PDB file of C-alpha atoms in Angstrom:
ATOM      1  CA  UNK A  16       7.289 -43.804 -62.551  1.00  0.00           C
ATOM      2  CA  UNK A  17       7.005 -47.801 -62.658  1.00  0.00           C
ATOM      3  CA  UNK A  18       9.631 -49.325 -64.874  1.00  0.00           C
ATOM      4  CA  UNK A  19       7.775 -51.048 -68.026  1.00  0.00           C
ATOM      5  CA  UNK A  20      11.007 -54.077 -67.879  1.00  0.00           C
ATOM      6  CA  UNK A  21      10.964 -55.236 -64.633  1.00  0.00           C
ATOM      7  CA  UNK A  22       7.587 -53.067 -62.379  1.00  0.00           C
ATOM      8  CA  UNK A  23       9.969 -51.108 -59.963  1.00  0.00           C
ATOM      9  CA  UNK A  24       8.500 -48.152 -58.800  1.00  0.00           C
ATOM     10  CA  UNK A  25      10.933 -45.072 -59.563  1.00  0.00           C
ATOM     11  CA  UNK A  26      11.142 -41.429 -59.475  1.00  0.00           C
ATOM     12  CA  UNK A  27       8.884 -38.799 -61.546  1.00  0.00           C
ATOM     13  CA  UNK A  28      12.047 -37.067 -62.427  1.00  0.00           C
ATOM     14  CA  UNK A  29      14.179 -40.079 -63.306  1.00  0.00           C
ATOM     15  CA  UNK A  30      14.493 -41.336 -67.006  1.00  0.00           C
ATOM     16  CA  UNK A  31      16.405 -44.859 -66.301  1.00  0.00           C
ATOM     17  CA  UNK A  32      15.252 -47.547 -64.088  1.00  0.00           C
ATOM     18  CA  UNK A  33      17.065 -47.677 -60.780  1.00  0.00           C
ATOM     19  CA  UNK A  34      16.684 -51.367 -60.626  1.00  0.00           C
ATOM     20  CA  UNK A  35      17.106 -52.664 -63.965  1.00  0.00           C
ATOM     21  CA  UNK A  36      18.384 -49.722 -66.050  1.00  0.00           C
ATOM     22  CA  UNK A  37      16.125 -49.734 -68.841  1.00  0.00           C
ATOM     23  CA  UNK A  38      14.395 -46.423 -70.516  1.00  0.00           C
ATOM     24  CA  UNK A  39      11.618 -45.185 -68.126  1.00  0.00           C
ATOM     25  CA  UNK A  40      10.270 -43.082 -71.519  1.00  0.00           C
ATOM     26  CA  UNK A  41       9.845 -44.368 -75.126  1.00  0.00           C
ATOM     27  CA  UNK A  42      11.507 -42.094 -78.258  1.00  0.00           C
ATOM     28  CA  UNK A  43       8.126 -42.286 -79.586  1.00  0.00           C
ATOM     29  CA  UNK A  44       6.205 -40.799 -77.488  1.00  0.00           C
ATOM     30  CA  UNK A  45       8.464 -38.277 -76.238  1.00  0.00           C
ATOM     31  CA  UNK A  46       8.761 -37.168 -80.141  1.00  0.00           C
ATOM     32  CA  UNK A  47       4.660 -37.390 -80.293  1.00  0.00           C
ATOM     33  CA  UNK A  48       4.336 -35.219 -77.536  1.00  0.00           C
ATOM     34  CA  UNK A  49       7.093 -32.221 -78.720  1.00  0.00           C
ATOM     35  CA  UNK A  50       4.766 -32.477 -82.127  1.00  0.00           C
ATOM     36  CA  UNK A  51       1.554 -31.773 -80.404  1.00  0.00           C
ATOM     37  CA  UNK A  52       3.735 -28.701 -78.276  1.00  0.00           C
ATOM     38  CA  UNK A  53       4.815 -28.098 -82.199  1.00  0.00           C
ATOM     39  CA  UNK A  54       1.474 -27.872 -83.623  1.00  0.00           C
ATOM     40  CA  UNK A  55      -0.900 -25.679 -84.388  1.00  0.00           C
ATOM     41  CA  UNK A  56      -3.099 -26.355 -81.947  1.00  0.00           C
ATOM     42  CA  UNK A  57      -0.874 -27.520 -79.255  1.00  0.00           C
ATOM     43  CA  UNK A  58      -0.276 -23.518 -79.179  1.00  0.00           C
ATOM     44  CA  UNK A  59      -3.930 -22.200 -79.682  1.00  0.00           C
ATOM     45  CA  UNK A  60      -4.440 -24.305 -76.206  1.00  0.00           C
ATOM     46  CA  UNK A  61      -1.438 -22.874 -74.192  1.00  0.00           C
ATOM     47  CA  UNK A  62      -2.791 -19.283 -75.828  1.00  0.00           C
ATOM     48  CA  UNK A  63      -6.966 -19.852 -74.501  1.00  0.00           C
ATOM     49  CA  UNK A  64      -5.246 -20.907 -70.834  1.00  0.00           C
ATOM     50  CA  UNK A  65      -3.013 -17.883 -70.736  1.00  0.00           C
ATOM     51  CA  UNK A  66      -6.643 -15.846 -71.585  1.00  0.00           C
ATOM     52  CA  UNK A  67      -8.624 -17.435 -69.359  1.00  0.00           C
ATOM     53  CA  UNK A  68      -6.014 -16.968 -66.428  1.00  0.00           C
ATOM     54  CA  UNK A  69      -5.790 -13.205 -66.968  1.00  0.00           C
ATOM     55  CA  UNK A  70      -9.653 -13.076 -67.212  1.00  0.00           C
ATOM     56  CA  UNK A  71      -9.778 -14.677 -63.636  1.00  0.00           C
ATOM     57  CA  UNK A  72      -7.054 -12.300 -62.302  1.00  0.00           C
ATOM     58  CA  UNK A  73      -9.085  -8.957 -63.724  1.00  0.00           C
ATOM     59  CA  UNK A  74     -12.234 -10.321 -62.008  1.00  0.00           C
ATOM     60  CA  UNK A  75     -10.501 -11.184 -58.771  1.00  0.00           C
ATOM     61  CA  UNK A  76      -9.464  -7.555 -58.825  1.00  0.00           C
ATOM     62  CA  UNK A  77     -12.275  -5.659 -59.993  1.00  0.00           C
ATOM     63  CA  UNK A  78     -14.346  -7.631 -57.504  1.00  0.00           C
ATOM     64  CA  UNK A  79     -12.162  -6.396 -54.758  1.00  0.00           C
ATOM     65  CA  UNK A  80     -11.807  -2.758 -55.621  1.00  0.00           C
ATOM     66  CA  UNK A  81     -15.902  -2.904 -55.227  1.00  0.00           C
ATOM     67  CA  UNK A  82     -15.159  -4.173 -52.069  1.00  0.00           C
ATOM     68  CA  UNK A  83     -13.458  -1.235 -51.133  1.00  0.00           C
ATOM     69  CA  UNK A  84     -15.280   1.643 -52.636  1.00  0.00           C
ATOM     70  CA  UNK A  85     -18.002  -0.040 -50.606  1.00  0.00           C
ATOM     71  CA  UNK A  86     -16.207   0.359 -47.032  1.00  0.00           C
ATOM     72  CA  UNK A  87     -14.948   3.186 -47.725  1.00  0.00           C
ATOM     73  CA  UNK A  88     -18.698   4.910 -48.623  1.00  0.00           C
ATOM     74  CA  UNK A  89     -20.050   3.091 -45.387  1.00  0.00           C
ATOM     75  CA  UNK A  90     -16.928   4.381 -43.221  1.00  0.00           C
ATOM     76  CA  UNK A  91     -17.875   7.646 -44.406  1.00  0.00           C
ATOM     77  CA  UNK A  92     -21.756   7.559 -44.188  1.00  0.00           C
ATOM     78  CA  UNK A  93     -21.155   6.256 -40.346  1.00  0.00           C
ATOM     79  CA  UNK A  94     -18.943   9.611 -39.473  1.00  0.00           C
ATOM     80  CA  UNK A  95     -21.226  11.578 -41.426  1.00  0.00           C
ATOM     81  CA  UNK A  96     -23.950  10.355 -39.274  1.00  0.00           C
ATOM     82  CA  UNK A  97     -22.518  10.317 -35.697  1.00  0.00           C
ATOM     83  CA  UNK A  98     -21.516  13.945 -36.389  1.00  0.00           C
ATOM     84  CA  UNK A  99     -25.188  15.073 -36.885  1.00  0.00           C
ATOM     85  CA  UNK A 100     -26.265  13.281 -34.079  1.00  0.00           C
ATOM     86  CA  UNK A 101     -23.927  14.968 -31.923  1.00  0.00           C
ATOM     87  CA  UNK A 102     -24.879  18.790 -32.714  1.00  0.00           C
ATOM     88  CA  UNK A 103     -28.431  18.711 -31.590  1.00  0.00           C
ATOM     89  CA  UNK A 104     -27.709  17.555 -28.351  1.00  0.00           C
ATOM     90  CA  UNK A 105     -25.453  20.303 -27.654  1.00  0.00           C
ATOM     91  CA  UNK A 106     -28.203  22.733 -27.975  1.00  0.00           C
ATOM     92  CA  UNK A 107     -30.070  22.131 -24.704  1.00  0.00           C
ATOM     93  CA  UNK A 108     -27.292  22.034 -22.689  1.00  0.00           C
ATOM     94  CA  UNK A 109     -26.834  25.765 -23.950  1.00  0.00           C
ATOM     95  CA  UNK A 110     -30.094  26.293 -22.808  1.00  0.00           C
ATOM     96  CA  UNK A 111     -29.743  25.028 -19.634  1.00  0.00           C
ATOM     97  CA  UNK A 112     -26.557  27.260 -19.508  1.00  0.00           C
ATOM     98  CA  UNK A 113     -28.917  29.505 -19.862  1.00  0.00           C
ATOM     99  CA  UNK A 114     -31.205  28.975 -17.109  1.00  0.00           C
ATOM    100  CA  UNK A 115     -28.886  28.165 -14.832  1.00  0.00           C
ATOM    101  CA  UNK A 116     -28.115  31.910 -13.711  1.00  0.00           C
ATOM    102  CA  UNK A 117     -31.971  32.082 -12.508  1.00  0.00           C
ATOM    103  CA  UNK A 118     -31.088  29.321 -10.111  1.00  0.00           C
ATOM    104  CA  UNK A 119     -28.241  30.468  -8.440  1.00  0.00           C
ATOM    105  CA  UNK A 120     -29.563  33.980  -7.000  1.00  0.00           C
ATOM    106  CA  UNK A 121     -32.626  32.013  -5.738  1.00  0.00           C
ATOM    107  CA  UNK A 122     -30.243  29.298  -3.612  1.00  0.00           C
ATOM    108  CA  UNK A 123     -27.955  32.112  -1.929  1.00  0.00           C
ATOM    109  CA  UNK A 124     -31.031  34.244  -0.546  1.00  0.00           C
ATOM    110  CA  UNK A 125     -32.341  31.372   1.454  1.00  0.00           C
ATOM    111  CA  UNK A 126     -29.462  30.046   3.229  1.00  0.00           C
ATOM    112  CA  UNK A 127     -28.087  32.541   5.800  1.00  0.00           C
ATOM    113  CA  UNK A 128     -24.387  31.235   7.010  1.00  0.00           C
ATOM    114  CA  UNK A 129     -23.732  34.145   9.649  1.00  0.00           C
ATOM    115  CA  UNK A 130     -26.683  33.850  11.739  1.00  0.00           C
ATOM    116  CA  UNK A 131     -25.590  30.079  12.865  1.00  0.00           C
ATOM    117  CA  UNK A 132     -22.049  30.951  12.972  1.00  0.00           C
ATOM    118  CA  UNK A 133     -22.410  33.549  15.445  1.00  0.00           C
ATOM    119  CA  UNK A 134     -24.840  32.021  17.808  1.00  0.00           C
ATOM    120  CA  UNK A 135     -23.317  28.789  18.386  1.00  0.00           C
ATOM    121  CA  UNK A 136     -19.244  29.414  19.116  1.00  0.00           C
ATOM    122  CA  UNK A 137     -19.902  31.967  21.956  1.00  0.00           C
ATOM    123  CA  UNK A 138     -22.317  29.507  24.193  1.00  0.00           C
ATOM    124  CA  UNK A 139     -19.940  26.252  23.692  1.00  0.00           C
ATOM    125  CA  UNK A 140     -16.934  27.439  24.808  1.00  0.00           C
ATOM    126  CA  UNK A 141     -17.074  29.049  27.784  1.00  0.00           C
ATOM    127  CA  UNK A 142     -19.647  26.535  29.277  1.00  0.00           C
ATOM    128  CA  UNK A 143     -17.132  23.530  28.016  1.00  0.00           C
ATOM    129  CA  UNK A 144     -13.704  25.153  28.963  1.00  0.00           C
ATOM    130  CA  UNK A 145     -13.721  25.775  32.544  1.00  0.00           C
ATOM    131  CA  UNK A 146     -15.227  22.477  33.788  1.00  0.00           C
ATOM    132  CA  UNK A 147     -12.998  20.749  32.387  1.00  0.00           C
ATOM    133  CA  UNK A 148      -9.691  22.405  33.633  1.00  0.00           C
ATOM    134  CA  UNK A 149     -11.424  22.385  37.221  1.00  0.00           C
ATOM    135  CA  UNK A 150     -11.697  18.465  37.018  1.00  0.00           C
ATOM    136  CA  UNK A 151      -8.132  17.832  35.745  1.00  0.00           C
ATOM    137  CA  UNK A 152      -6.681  19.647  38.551  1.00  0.00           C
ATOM    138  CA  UNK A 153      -9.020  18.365  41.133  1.00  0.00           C
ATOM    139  CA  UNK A 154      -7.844  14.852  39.710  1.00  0.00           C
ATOM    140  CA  UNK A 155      -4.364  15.420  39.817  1.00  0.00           C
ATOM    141  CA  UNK A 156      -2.738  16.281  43.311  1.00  0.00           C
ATOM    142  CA  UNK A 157      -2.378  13.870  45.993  1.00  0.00           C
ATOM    143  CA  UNK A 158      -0.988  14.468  49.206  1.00  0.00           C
ATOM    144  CA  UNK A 159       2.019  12.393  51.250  1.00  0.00           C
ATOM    145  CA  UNK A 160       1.983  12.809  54.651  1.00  0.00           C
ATOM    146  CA  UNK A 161       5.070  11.617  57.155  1.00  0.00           C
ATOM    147  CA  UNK A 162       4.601  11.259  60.869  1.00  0.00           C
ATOM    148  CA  UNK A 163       7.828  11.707  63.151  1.00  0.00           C
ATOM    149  CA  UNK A 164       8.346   8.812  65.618  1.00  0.00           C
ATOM    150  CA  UNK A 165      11.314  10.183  67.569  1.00  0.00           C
ATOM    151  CA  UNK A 166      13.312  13.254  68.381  1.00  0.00           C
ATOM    152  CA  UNK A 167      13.870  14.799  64.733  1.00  0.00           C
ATOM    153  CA  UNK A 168      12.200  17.101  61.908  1.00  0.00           C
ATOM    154  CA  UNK A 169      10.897  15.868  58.617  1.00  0.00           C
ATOM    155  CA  UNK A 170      10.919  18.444  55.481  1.00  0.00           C
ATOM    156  CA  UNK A 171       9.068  17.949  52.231  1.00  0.00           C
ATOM    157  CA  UNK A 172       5.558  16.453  52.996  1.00  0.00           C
ATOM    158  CA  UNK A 173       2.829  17.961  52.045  1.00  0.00           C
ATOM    159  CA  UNK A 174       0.486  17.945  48.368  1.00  0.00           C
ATOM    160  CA  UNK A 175       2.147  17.187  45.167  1.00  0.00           C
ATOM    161  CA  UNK A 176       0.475  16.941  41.343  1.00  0.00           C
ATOM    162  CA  UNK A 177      -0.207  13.623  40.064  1.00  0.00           C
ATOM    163  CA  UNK A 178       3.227  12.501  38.512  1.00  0.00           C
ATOM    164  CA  UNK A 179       5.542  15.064  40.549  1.00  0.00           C
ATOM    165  CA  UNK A 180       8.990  13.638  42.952  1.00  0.00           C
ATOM    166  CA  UNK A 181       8.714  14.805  46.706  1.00  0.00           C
ATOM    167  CA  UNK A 182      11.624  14.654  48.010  1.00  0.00           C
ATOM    168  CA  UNK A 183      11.507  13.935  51.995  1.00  0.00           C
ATOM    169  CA  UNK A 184      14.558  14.915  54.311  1.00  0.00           C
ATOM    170  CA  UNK A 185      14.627  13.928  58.222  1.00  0.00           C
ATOM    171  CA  UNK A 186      17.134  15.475  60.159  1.00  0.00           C
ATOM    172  CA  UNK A 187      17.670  14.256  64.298  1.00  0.00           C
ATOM    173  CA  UNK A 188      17.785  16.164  67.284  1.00  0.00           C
ATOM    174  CA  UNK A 189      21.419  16.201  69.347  1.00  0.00           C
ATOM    175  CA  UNK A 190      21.747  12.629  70.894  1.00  0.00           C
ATOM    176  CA  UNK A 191      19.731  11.132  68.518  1.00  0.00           C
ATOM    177  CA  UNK A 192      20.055   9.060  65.320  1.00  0.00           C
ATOM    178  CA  UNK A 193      17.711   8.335  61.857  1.00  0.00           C
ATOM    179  CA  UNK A 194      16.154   4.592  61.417  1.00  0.00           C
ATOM    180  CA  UNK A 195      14.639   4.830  58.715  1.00  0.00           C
ATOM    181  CA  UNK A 196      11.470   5.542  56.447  1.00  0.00           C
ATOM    182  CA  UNK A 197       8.329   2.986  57.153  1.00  0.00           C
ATOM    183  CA  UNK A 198       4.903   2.623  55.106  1.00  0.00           C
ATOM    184  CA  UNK A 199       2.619   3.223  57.449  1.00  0.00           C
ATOM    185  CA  UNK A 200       0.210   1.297  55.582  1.00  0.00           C
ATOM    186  CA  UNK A 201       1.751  -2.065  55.757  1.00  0.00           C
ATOM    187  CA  UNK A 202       4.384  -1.403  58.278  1.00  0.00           C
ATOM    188  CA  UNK A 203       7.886  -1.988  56.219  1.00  0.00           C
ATOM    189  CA  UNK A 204      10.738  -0.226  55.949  1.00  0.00           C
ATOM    190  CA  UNK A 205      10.525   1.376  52.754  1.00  0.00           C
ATOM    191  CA  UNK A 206      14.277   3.342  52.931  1.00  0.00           C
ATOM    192  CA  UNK A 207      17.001   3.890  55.367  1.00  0.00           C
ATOM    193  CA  UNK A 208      18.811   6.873  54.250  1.00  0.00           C
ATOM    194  CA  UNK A 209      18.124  10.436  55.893  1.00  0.00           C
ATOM    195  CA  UNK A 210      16.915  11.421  52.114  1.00  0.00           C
ATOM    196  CA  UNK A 211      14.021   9.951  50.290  1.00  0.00           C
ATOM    197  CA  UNK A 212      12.697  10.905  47.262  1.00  0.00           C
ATOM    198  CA  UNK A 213       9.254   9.092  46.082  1.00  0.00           C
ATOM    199  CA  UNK A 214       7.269   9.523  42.822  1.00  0.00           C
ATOM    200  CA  UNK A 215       3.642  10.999  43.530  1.00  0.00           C
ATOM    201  CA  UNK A 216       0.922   9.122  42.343  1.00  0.00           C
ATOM    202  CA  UNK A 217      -1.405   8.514  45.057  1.00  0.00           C
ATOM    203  CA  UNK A 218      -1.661   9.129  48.799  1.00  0.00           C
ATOM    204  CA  UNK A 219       0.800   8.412  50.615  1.00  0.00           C
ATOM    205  CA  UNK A 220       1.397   8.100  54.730  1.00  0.00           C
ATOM    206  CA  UNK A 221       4.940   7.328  56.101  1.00  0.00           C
ATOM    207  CA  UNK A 222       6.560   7.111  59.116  1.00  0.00           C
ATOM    208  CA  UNK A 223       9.729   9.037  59.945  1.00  0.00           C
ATOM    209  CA  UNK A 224      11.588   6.964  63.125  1.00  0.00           C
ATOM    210  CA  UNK A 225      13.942   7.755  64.839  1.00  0.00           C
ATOM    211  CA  UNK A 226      15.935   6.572  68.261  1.00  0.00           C
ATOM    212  CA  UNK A 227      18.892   7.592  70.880  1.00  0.00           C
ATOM    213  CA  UNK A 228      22.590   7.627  69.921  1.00  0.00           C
ATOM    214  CA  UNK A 229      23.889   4.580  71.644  1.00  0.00           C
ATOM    215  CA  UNK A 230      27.197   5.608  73.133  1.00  0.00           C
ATOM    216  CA  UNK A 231      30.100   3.002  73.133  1.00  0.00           C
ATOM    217  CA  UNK A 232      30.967   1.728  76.550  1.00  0.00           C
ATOM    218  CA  UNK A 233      35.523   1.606  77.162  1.00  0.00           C
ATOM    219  CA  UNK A 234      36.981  -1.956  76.575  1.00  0.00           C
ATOM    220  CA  UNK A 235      38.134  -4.301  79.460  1.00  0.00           C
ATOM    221  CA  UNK A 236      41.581  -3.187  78.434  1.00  0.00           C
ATOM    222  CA  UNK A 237      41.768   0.000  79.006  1.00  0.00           C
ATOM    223  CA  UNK A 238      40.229  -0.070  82.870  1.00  0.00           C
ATOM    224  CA  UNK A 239      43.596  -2.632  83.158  1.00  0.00           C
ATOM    225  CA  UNK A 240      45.812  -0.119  81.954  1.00  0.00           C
ATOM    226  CA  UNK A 241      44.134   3.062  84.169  1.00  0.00           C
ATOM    227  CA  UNK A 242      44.486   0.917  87.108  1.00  0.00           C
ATOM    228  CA  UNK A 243      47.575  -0.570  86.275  1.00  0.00           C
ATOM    229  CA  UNK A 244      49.098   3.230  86.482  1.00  0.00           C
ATOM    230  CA  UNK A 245      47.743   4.194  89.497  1.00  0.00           C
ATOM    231  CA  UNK A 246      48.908   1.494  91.590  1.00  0.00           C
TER     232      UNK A 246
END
């Protein structure tokens, strides 16, 4: 609200000027408007606005219940609809239902299950079974021969499965003693002790040697003392 004294720009709801402090409204025309309120036809206006404002609300309403009625009559004509178009194709799958027990007789009289079943298992097996067992064992055994270089016995050689221990054992004559075990193959000593037990998984040849026992000649010492007590 400008001031009409001094132009200052104040607020709607203020009646005095902030800046200068003069009357923002005149008597006069604050009494000229409560007469017009007063009058007769300051209320025959406020009375046509209050009737045109309800006239607005009842259309706003009536427009919208239409609105309604009319989805709901649509919503209902769509189920309406979908439900008839449902029922008639039900009907020929009943027929085929029907039909179908004319079919199934018909497919079990041409196919004949037992006469395959019966003609194939008895001619695989037997052919397939045997042949193989006969390779896998053929396959499997190996044989580890030892020959004795010496005055002794070897026990143990002889053919072993594929996978099996052999155990070899040498055992020497009287006067005589055990070397060793030597691959025959490549020549080296492969073990020393009297008992050696090898893991079978090809063919094997070994050597068993043996050699005299080496007798320990007397000490100087004691042909000084035997001569010492005979003199």
């Amino acid at each position: 609200m400008r001031c009409k004294n001094c132009g200052f720009e104040n607020e709607d709801e203020r009646y005095i000027c902030q800046n200068c402090g003069a009357p923002l409204y005149d008597e006069e025309e604050e009494l000229a408007q409560e007469d017009e309120l007063e009058s007769p036809n300051g209320k025959e206006k406020l009375d046509k606005d209050d009737k045109d404002s309800t006239k607005k609300s009842i259309i706003i309403i009536v427009v919208l219940a239409v609105v309604l009625v009319a989805m709901i009559t649509g919503l209902i004509i769509a189920l309406a609809s979908g439900s008839g178009s449902e029922k008639p194709e039900s009907k020929p799958s009943e027929a085929q239902t029907a039909d179908e027990p004319s079919l199934k007789p018909s497919t079990s009289s041409t196919t004949e299950k037992p006469t395959t079943t019966t003609t194939t298992e008895p001619s695989t097996e037997p052919s397939t079974e045997p042949s193989t067992e006969e390779e896998t064992q053929s396959a499997a055994q190996f044989i580890v021969a030892v020959d004795i270089d010496g005055n002794g016995t070897v026990t143990g050689d002889g053919t072993y499965e594929q996978g099996k221990k052999a155990t070899l054992t040498a055992t020497p004559d009287a006067g005589a003693q055990f070397v060793g075990w030597y691959d025959n193959a490549t020549g080296e000593l492969v073990a020393s002790g009297n008992k050696y037990t090898v893991t079978v998984l090809k063919n094997q040849s070994l050597t068993a040697r043996f050699r005299p026992l080496v007798l320990e000649e007397p000490s100087d010492g004691g042909n000084t003392e035997a001569g010492n007590g005979a003199q």
